[in-house]
PDB file of N, CA and C in Angstrom:
ATOM      1  N   UNK W 875       8.284  24.151 -19.084  1.00  0.00           N
ATOM      2  CA  UNK W 875       7.774  22.795 -18.620  1.00  0.00           C
ATOM      3  C   UNK W 875       6.852  22.594 -17.322  1.00  0.00           C
ATOM      4  N   UNK W 876       6.378  21.779 -18.097  1.00  0.00           N
ATOM      5  CA  UNK W 876       5.092  21.288 -16.927  1.00  0.00           C
ATOM      6  C   UNK W 876       5.891  20.574 -15.817  1.00  0.00           C
ATOM      7  N   UNK W 877       5.111  20.759 -14.378  1.00  0.00           N
ATOM      8  CA  UNK W 877       6.093  20.078 -13.348  1.00  0.00           C
ATOM      9  C   UNK W 877       5.167  18.936 -12.948  1.00  0.00           C
ATOM     10  N   UNK W 878       3.885  18.642 -13.631  1.00  0.00           N
ATOM     11  CA  UNK W 878       3.183  17.573 -13.143  1.00  0.00           C
ATOM     12  C   UNK W 878       2.338  17.131 -14.384  1.00  0.00           C
ATOM     13  N   UNK W 879       1.971  15.896 -14.233  1.00  0.00           N
ATOM     14  CA  UNK W 879       1.606  15.272 -15.471  1.00  0.00           C
ATOM     15  C   UNK W 879       0.110  14.565 -14.677  1.00  0.00           C
ATOM     16  N   UNK W 880      -1.188  14.210 -15.294  1.00  0.00           N
ATOM     17  CA  UNK W 880      -1.939  13.397 -15.059  1.00  0.00           C
ATOM     18  C   UNK W 880      -2.792  12.588 -15.756  1.00  0.00           C
ATOM     19  N   UNK W 881      -3.148  11.237 -15.658  1.00  0.00           N
ATOM     20  CA  UNK W 881      -4.079  10.509 -16.237  1.00  0.00           C
ATOM     21  C   UNK W 881      -5.123   9.853 -15.527  1.00  0.00           C
ATOM     22  N   UNK W 882      -6.203  10.064 -16.506  1.00  0.00           N
ATOM     23  CA  UNK W 882      -7.226   9.509 -16.111  1.00  0.00           C
ATOM     24  C   UNK W 882      -7.326   7.885 -16.747  1.00  0.00           C
ATOM     25  N   UNK W 883      -7.922   6.808 -15.620  1.00  0.00           N
ATOM     26  CA  UNK W 883      -7.598   5.503 -16.002  1.00  0.00           C
ATOM     27  C   UNK W 883      -9.102   5.212 -15.389  1.00  0.00           C
ATOM     28  N   UNK W 884      -9.684   4.215 -15.910  1.00  0.00           N
ATOM     29  CA  UNK W 884     -11.134   3.612 -16.006  1.00  0.00           C
ATOM     30  C   UNK W 884     -10.698   2.194 -15.002  1.00  0.00           C
ATOM     31  N   UNK W 885     -11.344   2.272 -13.907  1.00  0.00           N
ATOM     32  CA  UNK W 885     -11.459   0.620 -13.459  1.00  0.00           C
ATOM     33  C   UNK W 885     -12.434  -0.234 -13.433  1.00  0.00           C
ATOM     34  N   UNK W 886     -12.868  -1.355 -13.009  1.00  0.00           N
ATOM     35  CA  UNK W 886     -14.005  -1.902 -13.132  1.00  0.00           C
ATOM     36  C   UNK W 886     -13.973  -2.793 -11.610  1.00  0.00           C
ATOM     37  N   UNK W 887     -14.900  -2.588 -10.823  1.00  0.00           N
ATOM     38  CA  UNK W 887     -14.703  -2.768  -9.534  1.00  0.00           C
ATOM     39  C   UNK W 887     -15.930  -4.595  -9.747  1.00  0.00           C
ATOM     40  N   UNK W 888     -15.536  -5.284  -8.995  1.00  0.00           N
ATOM     41  CA  UNK W 888     -16.525  -6.256  -9.077  1.00  0.00           C
ATOM     42  C   UNK W 888     -16.840  -7.168  -7.854  1.00  0.00           C
ATOM     43  N   UNK W 889     -18.118  -7.080  -7.466  1.00  0.00           N
ATOM     44  CA  UNK W 889     -18.422  -8.008  -6.630  1.00  0.00           C
ATOM     45  C   UNK W 889     -19.516  -9.104  -6.587  1.00  0.00           C
ATOM     46  N   UNK W 890     -18.868 -10.436  -6.061  1.00  0.00           N
ATOM     47  CA  UNK W 890     -19.657 -11.234  -6.664  1.00  0.00           C
ATOM     48  C   UNK W 890     -19.948 -12.306  -5.334  1.00  0.00           C
ATOM     49  N   UNK W 891     -20.789 -13.347  -5.728  1.00  0.00           N
ATOM     50  CA  UNK W 891     -20.809 -14.473  -4.840  1.00  0.00           C
ATOM     51  C   UNK W 891     -21.098 -15.855  -5.037  1.00  0.00           C
ATOM     52  N   UNK W 892     -21.307 -16.822  -4.738  1.00  0.00           N
ATOM     53  CA  UNK W 892     -21.474 -18.266  -5.187  1.00  0.00           C
ATOM     54  C   UNK W 892     -22.583 -18.760  -3.922  1.00  0.00           C
ATOM     55  N   UNK W 893     -23.518 -19.183  -4.791  1.00  0.00           N
ATOM     56  CA  UNK W 893     -24.558 -19.689  -4.033  1.00  0.00           C
ATOM     57  C   UNK W 893     -24.240 -21.285  -3.328  1.00  0.00           C
ATOM     58  N   UNK W 894     -24.281 -21.548  -2.046  1.00  0.00           N
ATOM     59  CA  UNK W 894     -24.024 -22.809  -1.807  1.00  0.00           C
ATOM     60  C   UNK W 894     -25.073 -23.505  -0.865  1.00  0.00           C
ATOM     61  N   UNK W 895     -25.292 -24.281  -0.888  1.00  0.00           N
ATOM     62  CA  UNK W 895     -26.219 -25.208   0.064  1.00  0.00           C
ATOM     63  C   UNK W 895     -25.684 -25.377   1.074  1.00  0.00           C
ATOM     64  N   UNK W 896     -26.268 -25.024   2.232  1.00  0.00           N
ATOM     65  CA  UNK W 896     -25.949 -25.350   3.806  1.00  0.00           C
ATOM     66  C   UNK W 896     -27.348 -25.652   4.218  1.00  0.00           C
ATOM     67  N   UNK W 897     -27.320 -26.882   5.343  1.00  0.00           N
ATOM     68  CA  UNK W 897     -28.336 -27.248   5.944  1.00  0.00           C
ATOM     69  C   UNK W 897     -29.340 -27.234   5.255  1.00  0.00           C
ATOM     70  N   UNK W 898     -29.286 -27.695   4.106  1.00  0.00           N
ATOM     71  CA  UNK W 898     -30.366 -27.488   3.079  1.00  0.00           C
ATOM     72  C   UNK W 898     -30.881 -26.351   2.297  1.00  0.00           C
ATOM     73  N   UNK W 899     -30.368 -25.514   2.679  1.00  0.00           N
ATOM     74  CA  UNK W 899     -30.474 -23.900   2.247  1.00  0.00           C
ATOM     75  C   UNK W 899     -30.020 -22.927   1.634  1.00  0.00           C
ATOM     76  N   UNK W 900     -30.326 -22.542   0.604  1.00  0.00           N
ATOM     77  CA  UNK W 900     -29.286 -21.799  -0.244  1.00  0.00           C
ATOM     78  C   UNK W 900     -28.411 -20.389   0.542  1.00  0.00           C
ATOM     79  N   UNK W 901     -27.031 -20.780   0.221  1.00  0.00           N
ATOM     80  CA  UNK W 901     -26.301 -19.278   1.297  1.00  0.00           C
ATOM     81  C   UNK W 901     -25.851 -18.904   0.116  1.00  0.00           C
ATOM     82  N   UNK W 902     -25.829 -17.427   0.050  1.00  0.00           N
ATOM     83  CA  UNK W 902     -24.992 -16.693  -0.646  1.00  0.00           C
ATOM     84  C   UNK W 902     -23.342 -16.176   0.264  1.00  0.00           C
ATOM     85  N   UNK W 903     -22.229 -17.079  -0.510  1.00  0.00           N
ATOM     86  CA  UNK W 903     -21.189 -16.881   0.038  1.00  0.00           C
ATOM     87  C   UNK W 903     -19.925 -15.792  -0.760  1.00  0.00           C
ATOM     88  N   UNK W 904     -19.888 -14.665   0.041  1.00  0.00           N
ATOM     89  CA  UNK W 904     -19.285 -13.374  -0.832  1.00  0.00           C
ATOM     90  C   UNK W 904     -17.591 -14.075  -1.001  1.00  0.00           C
ATOM     91  N   UNK W 905     -17.521 -14.055  -2.625  1.00  0.00           N
ATOM     92  CA  UNK W 905     -16.006 -14.118  -3.061  1.00  0.00           C
ATOM     93  C   UNK W 905     -15.416 -12.657  -3.196  1.00  0.00           C
ATOM     94  N   UNK W 906     -13.991 -12.638  -2.511  1.00  0.00           N
ATOM     95  CA  UNK W 906     -13.488 -11.910  -2.879  1.00  0.00           C
ATOM     96  C   UNK W 906     -13.283 -10.788  -3.761  1.00  0.00           C
ATOM     97  N   UNK W 907     -13.371  -9.552  -3.696  1.00  0.00           N
ATOM     98  CA  UNK W 907     -14.038  -8.487  -4.991  1.00  0.00           C
ATOM     99  C   UNK W 907     -12.485  -8.580  -6.093  1.00  0.00           C
ATOM    100  N   UNK W 908     -13.130  -8.402  -6.919  1.00  0.00           N
ATOM    101  CA  UNK W 908     -11.879  -8.102  -7.803  1.00  0.00           C
ATOM    102  C   UNK W 908     -12.053  -6.741  -8.683  1.00  0.00           C
ATOM    103  N   UNK W 909     -10.903  -6.251  -9.298  1.00  0.00           N
ATOM    104  CA  UNK W 909     -10.510  -5.026  -9.929  1.00  0.00           C
ATOM    105  C   UNK W 909      -9.764  -5.466 -11.425  1.00  0.00           C
ATOM    106  N   UNK W 910     -10.595  -4.885 -12.157  1.00  0.00           N
ATOM    107  CA  UNK W 910     -10.256  -5.215 -13.367  1.00  0.00           C
ATOM    108  C   UNK W 910      -9.676  -3.707 -13.811  1.00  0.00           C
ATOM    109  N   UNK W 911      -8.711  -3.497 -15.150  1.00  0.00           N
ATOM    110  CA  UNK W 911      -8.063  -2.445 -15.291  1.00  0.00           C
ATOM    111  C   UNK W 911      -9.244  -1.846 -16.686  1.00  0.00           C
ATOM    112  N   UNK W 912      -9.642  -0.976 -16.700  1.00  0.00           N
ATOM    113  CA  UNK W 912     -10.532  -0.666 -17.782  1.00  0.00           C
ATOM    114  C   UNK W 912     -11.757  -1.026 -17.847  1.00  0.00           C
ATOM    115  N   UNK W 913     -13.125  -0.428 -18.577  1.00  0.00           N
ATOM    116  CA  UNK W 913     -13.867  -0.298 -18.325  1.00  0.00           C
ATOM    117  C   UNK W 913     -14.771  -1.701 -19.134  1.00  0.00           C
ATOM    118  N   UNK W 914     -14.957  -2.303 -17.865  1.00  0.00           N
ATOM    119  CA  UNK W 914     -15.417  -4.366 -18.313  1.00  0.00           C
ATOM    120  C   UNK W 914     -17.063  -4.161 -18.998  1.00  0.00           C
ATOM    121  N   UNK W 915     -17.500  -4.674 -19.902  1.00  0.00           N
ATOM    122  CA  UNK W 915     -19.042  -4.852 -19.670  1.00  0.00           C
ATOM    123  C   UNK W 915     -19.404  -5.971 -19.117  1.00  0.00           C
ATOM    124  N   UNK W 916     -20.500  -6.273 -18.625  1.00  0.00           N
ATOM    125  CA  UNK W 916     -21.024  -7.355 -17.641  1.00  0.00           C
ATOM    126  C   UNK W 916     -20.792  -8.750 -18.353  1.00  0.00           C
ATOM    127  N   UNK W 917     -20.687  -8.896 -19.900  1.00  0.00           N
ATOM    128  CA  UNK W 917     -20.055 -10.261 -20.317  1.00  0.00           C
ATOM    129  C   UNK W 917     -18.975 -10.353 -19.751  1.00  0.00           C
ATOM    130  N   UNK W 918     -18.314  -9.661 -20.352  1.00  0.00           N
ATOM    131  CA  UNK W 918     -16.557 -10.146 -20.070  1.00  0.00           C
ATOM    132  C   UNK W 918     -16.407  -9.884 -18.717  1.00  0.00           C
ATOM    133  N   UNK W 919     -17.251  -9.144 -17.736  1.00  0.00           N
ATOM    134  CA  UNK W 919     -16.730  -9.219 -16.376  1.00  0.00           C
ATOM    135  C   UNK W 919     -17.327 -10.858 -15.589  1.00  0.00           C
ATOM    136  N   UNK W 920     -18.336 -11.254 -16.297  1.00  0.00           N
ATOM    137  CA  UNK W 920     -18.667 -12.655 -15.653  1.00  0.00           C
ATOM    138  C   UNK W 920     -17.654 -13.848 -16.147  1.00  0.00           C
ATOM    139  N   UNK W 921     -17.199 -13.545 -17.514  1.00  0.00           N
ATOM    140  CA  UNK W 921     -16.419 -14.511 -18.179  1.00  0.00           C
ATOM    141  C   UNK W 921     -15.124 -14.402 -17.374  1.00  0.00           C
ATOM    142  N   UNK W 922     -14.678 -13.333 -17.048  1.00  0.00           N
ATOM    143  CA  UNK W 922     -13.087 -13.270 -16.239  1.00  0.00           C
ATOM    144  C   UNK W 922     -13.220 -13.773 -14.585  1.00  0.00           C
ATOM    145  N   UNK W 923     -14.766 -13.556 -14.262  1.00  0.00           N
ATOM    146  CA  UNK W 923     -15.193 -14.393 -12.666  1.00  0.00           C
ATOM    147  C   UNK W 923     -14.986 -15.673 -12.748  1.00  0.00           C
ATOM    148  N   UNK W 924     -15.300 -16.100 -14.003  1.00  0.00           N
ATOM    149  CA  UNK W 924     -15.797 -17.837 -14.265  1.00  0.00           C
ATOM    150  C   UNK W 924     -14.351 -18.297 -14.726  1.00  0.00           C
ATOM    151  N   UNK W 925     -13.412 -17.530 -14.877  1.00  0.00           N
ATOM    152  CA  UNK W 925     -12.116 -17.840 -15.009  1.00  0.00           C
ATOM    153  C   UNK W 925     -11.114 -18.077 -13.619  1.00  0.00           C
ATOM    154  N   UNK W 926     -11.499 -16.971 -13.178  1.00  0.00           N
ATOM    155  CA  UNK W 926     -10.851 -16.613 -11.667  1.00  0.00           C
ATOM    156  C   UNK W 926     -11.072 -18.080 -10.635  1.00  0.00           C
ATOM    157  N   UNK W 927     -12.490 -18.109 -10.779  1.00  0.00           N
ATOM    158  CA  UNK W 927     -12.917 -19.005  -9.879  1.00  0.00           C
ATOM    159  C   UNK W 927     -13.655 -20.469 -10.529  1.00  0.00           C
ATOM    160  N   UNK W 928     -12.861 -21.120 -11.227  1.00  0.00           N
ATOM    161  CA  UNK W 928     -12.889 -22.537 -11.998  1.00  0.00           C
ATOM    162  C   UNK W 928     -13.728 -23.727 -10.798  1.00  0.00           C
ATOM    163  N   UNK W 929     -14.508 -23.898 -10.972  1.00  0.00           N
ATOM    164  CA  UNK W 929     -15.341 -25.077 -10.220  1.00  0.00           C
ATOM    165  C   UNK W 929     -16.367 -24.153  -9.207  1.00  0.00           C
ATOM    166  N   UNK W 930     -16.355 -23.123  -9.046  1.00  0.00           N
ATOM    167  CA  UNK W 930     -17.612 -22.204  -8.816  1.00  0.00           C
ATOM    168  C   UNK W 930     -18.421 -21.531  -9.605  1.00  0.00           C
ATOM    169  N   UNK W 931     -19.359 -21.254  -9.450  1.00  0.00           N
ATOM    170  CA  UNK W 931     -20.316 -20.580 -10.189  1.00  0.00           C
ATOM    171  C   UNK W 931     -20.646 -19.396  -9.802  1.00  0.00           C
ATOM    172  N   UNK W 932     -19.695 -18.035  -9.772  1.00  0.00           N
ATOM    173  CA  UNK W 932     -19.854 -17.014  -8.922  1.00  0.00           C
ATOM    174  C   UNK W 932     -20.961 -16.266 -10.101  1.00  0.00           C
ATOM    175  N   UNK W 933     -21.417 -15.675  -9.049  1.00  0.00           N
ATOM    176  CA  UNK W 933     -22.815 -14.592  -9.407  1.00  0.00           C
ATOM    177  C   UNK W 933     -22.478 -12.981  -9.456  1.00  0.00           C
ATOM    178  N   UNK W 934     -22.202 -12.337 -10.355  1.00  0.00           N
ATOM    179  CA  UNK W 934     -22.159 -10.603  -9.870  1.00  0.00           C
ATOM    180  C   UNK W 934     -23.441 -10.034  -9.158  1.00  0.00           C
ATOM    181  N   UNK W 935     -23.319  -9.396  -8.195  1.00  0.00           N
ATOM    182  CA  UNK W 935     -24.371  -8.791  -7.890  1.00  0.00           C
ATOM    183  C   UNK W 935     -23.950  -7.123  -7.872  1.00  0.00           C
ATOM    184  N   UNK W 936     -22.764  -6.777  -8.045  1.00  0.00           N
ATOM    185  CA  UNK W 936     -22.213  -5.151  -8.659  1.00  0.00           C
ATOM    186  C   UNK W 936     -21.094  -5.431  -9.331  1.00  0.00           C
ATOM    187  N   UNK W 937     -21.246  -4.303 -10.546  1.00  0.00           N
ATOM    188  CA  UNK W 937     -20.037  -3.976 -11.269  1.00  0.00           C
ATOM    189  C   UNK W 937     -20.163  -2.585 -11.178  1.00  0.00           C
ATOM    190  N   UNK W 938     -19.316  -1.869 -11.055  1.00  0.00           N
ATOM    191  CA  UNK W 938     -19.235  -0.399 -11.208  1.00  0.00           C
ATOM    192  C   UNK W 938     -17.694  -0.120 -11.658  1.00  0.00           C
ATOM    193  N   UNK W 939     -17.980   0.763 -12.796  1.00  0.00           N
ATOM    194  CA  UNK W 939     -17.090   1.514 -13.482  1.00  0.00           C
ATOM    195  C   UNK W 939     -16.491   2.805 -13.112  1.00  0.00           C
ATOM    196  N   UNK W 940     -15.244   2.825 -12.511  1.00  0.00           N
ATOM    197  CA  UNK W 940     -14.895   4.203 -11.907  1.00  0.00           C
ATOM    198  C   UNK W 940     -13.725   4.502 -12.587  1.00  0.00           C
ATOM    199  N   UNK W 941     -13.666   6.172 -13.026  1.00  0.00           N
ATOM    200  CA  UNK W 941     -12.828   6.604 -14.084  1.00  0.00           C
ATOM    201  C   UNK W 941     -12.055   7.207 -12.631  1.00  0.00           C
ATOM    202  N   UNK W 942     -10.577   7.155 -12.389  1.00  0.00           N
ATOM    203  CA  UNK W 942      -9.719   7.633 -11.164  1.00  0.00           C
ATOM    204  C   UNK W 942      -8.494   8.507 -12.202  1.00  0.00           C
ATOM    205  N   UNK W 943      -8.435   9.786 -11.617  1.00  0.00           N
ATOM    206  CA  UNK W 943      -7.168  11.013 -12.073  1.00  0.00           C
ATOM    207  C   UNK W 943      -5.712  10.516 -11.007  1.00  0.00           C
ATOM    208  N   UNK W 944      -4.938   9.974 -11.924  1.00  0.00           N
ATOM    209  CA  UNK W 944      -3.604  10.002 -11.098  1.00  0.00           C
ATOM    210  C   UNK W 944      -2.566  11.127 -11.559  1.00  0.00           C
ATOM    211  N   UNK W 945      -2.052  11.334 -10.866  1.00  0.00           N
ATOM    212  CA  UNK W 945      -1.009  12.175 -10.986  1.00  0.00           C
ATOM    213  C   UNK W 945       0.415  11.789 -10.551  1.00  0.00           C
ATOM    214  N   UNK W 946       1.371  12.927 -11.061  1.00  0.00           N
ATOM    215  CA  UNK W 946       2.770  11.888 -11.091  1.00  0.00           C
ATOM    216  C   UNK W 946       3.685  13.440 -11.578  1.00  0.00           C
ATOM    217  N   UNK W 947       4.934  13.461 -10.806  1.00  0.00           N
ATOM    218  CA  UNK W 947       5.663  14.343 -11.204  1.00  0.00           C
ATOM    219  C   UNK W 947       6.331  14.223 -12.704  1.00  0.00           C
ATOM    220  N   UNK W 948       6.552  14.971 -13.604  1.00  0.00           N
ATOM    221  CA  UNK W 948       7.053  14.894 -14.616  1.00  0.00           C
ATOM    222  C   UNK W 948       8.499  14.430 -14.609  1.00  0.00           C
ATOM    223  N   UNK W 949       9.238  14.842 -13.920  1.00  0.00           N
ATOM    224  CA  UNK W 949      10.478  14.220 -13.405  1.00  0.00           C
ATOM    225  C   UNK W 949      10.677  12.704 -12.959  1.00  0.00           C
ATOM    226  N   UNK W 950       9.559  12.568 -12.279  1.00  0.00           N
ATOM    227  CA  UNK W 950       9.390  10.665 -11.567  1.00  0.00           C
ATOM    228  C   UNK W 950       8.842  10.013 -13.065  1.00  0.00           C
ATOM    229  N   UNK W 951       8.142  10.415 -13.996  1.00  0.00           N
ATOM    230  CA  UNK W 951       7.588  10.107 -15.078  1.00  0.00           C
ATOM    231  C   UNK W 951       8.803   9.381 -15.788  1.00  0.00           C
ATOM    232  N   UNK W 952       9.392  10.485 -16.044  1.00  0.00           N
ATOM    233  CA  UNK W 952      10.536  10.317 -17.142  1.00  0.00           C
ATOM    234  C   UNK W 952      11.932   9.398 -15.841  1.00  0.00           C
ATOM    235  N   UNK W 953      12.061   9.330 -14.730  1.00  0.00           N
ATOM    236  CA  UNK W 953      12.823   8.648 -14.102  1.00  0.00           C
ATOM    237  C   UNK W 953      12.376   7.272 -14.056  1.00  0.00           C
ATOM    238  N   UNK W 954      11.111   6.861 -14.227  1.00  0.00           N
ATOM    239  CA  UNK W 954      10.626   5.480 -14.045  1.00  0.00           C
ATOM    240  C   UNK W 954       9.907   4.986 -15.520  1.00  0.00           C
ATOM    241  N   UNK W 955       9.896   5.420 -16.375  1.00  0.00           N
ATOM    242  CA  UNK W 955       9.055   5.440 -17.741  1.00  0.00           C
ATOM    243  C   UNK W 955      10.403   4.607 -18.596  1.00  0.00           C
ATOM    244  N   UNK W 956       9.874   3.865 -19.280  1.00  0.00           N
ATOM    245  CA  UNK W 956      11.036   3.051 -20.688  1.00  0.00           C
ATOM    246  C   UNK W 956      10.571   4.163 -21.703  1.00  0.00           C
ATOM    247  N   UNK W 957      11.928   4.153 -22.251  1.00  0.00           N
ATOM    248  CA  UNK W 957      11.820   5.288 -23.131  1.00  0.00           C
ATOM    249  C   UNK W 957      11.428   4.433 -24.421  1.00  0.00           C
ATOM    250  N   UNK W 958      10.317   4.854 -25.310  1.00  0.00           N
ATOM    251  CA  UNK W 958      10.190   4.316 -26.526  1.00  0.00           C
ATOM    252  C   UNK W 958      10.683   4.459 -27.894  1.00  0.00           C
ATOM    253  N   UNK W 959      11.037   3.932 -28.628  1.00  0.00           N
ATOM    254  CA  UNK W 959      11.967   3.968 -29.594  1.00  0.00           C
ATOM    255  C   UNK W 959      11.086   4.457 -30.948  1.00  0.00           C
ATOM    256  N   UNK W 960      11.100   5.432 -31.643  1.00  0.00           N
ATOM    257  CA  UNK W 960      10.118   5.388 -32.730  1.00  0.00           C
ATOM    258  C   UNK W 960      10.768   4.927 -33.843  1.00  0.00           C
ATOM    259  N   UNK W 961       9.704   4.181 -34.423  1.00  0.00           N
ATOM    260  CA  UNK W 961       9.948   3.329 -35.932  1.00  0.00           C
ATOM    261  C   UNK W 961       9.632   4.504 -37.159  1.00  0.00           C
TER     262      UNK W 961
END
C-alpha cells in the first residue's frame, strides 16, 4: 500500500485596490489580498471582490492562478477524512 498521497489544487490569488480622492488627487488604496479556491475567471473574481467589498469599487490589478500540490500520509488521510457511503 502507498504511504503518501498527493493532490493538486488550484488557487486564484487576487490583488485589488480602491481609488479614492485625497486632497483632490486620485490615490490607489490597496485592499487586503484574497485567495479563492479553484481557477476563477476575471469576471467571477470581480464579482467576488464586489461582494466582499460592498460600498467600495475594487479594481483588480493582479489575478494569478497557481496549482499547488499537497501531500499527506495515507494513514493521516484515513484518520481525518469522513467516510462516504456508496449509494
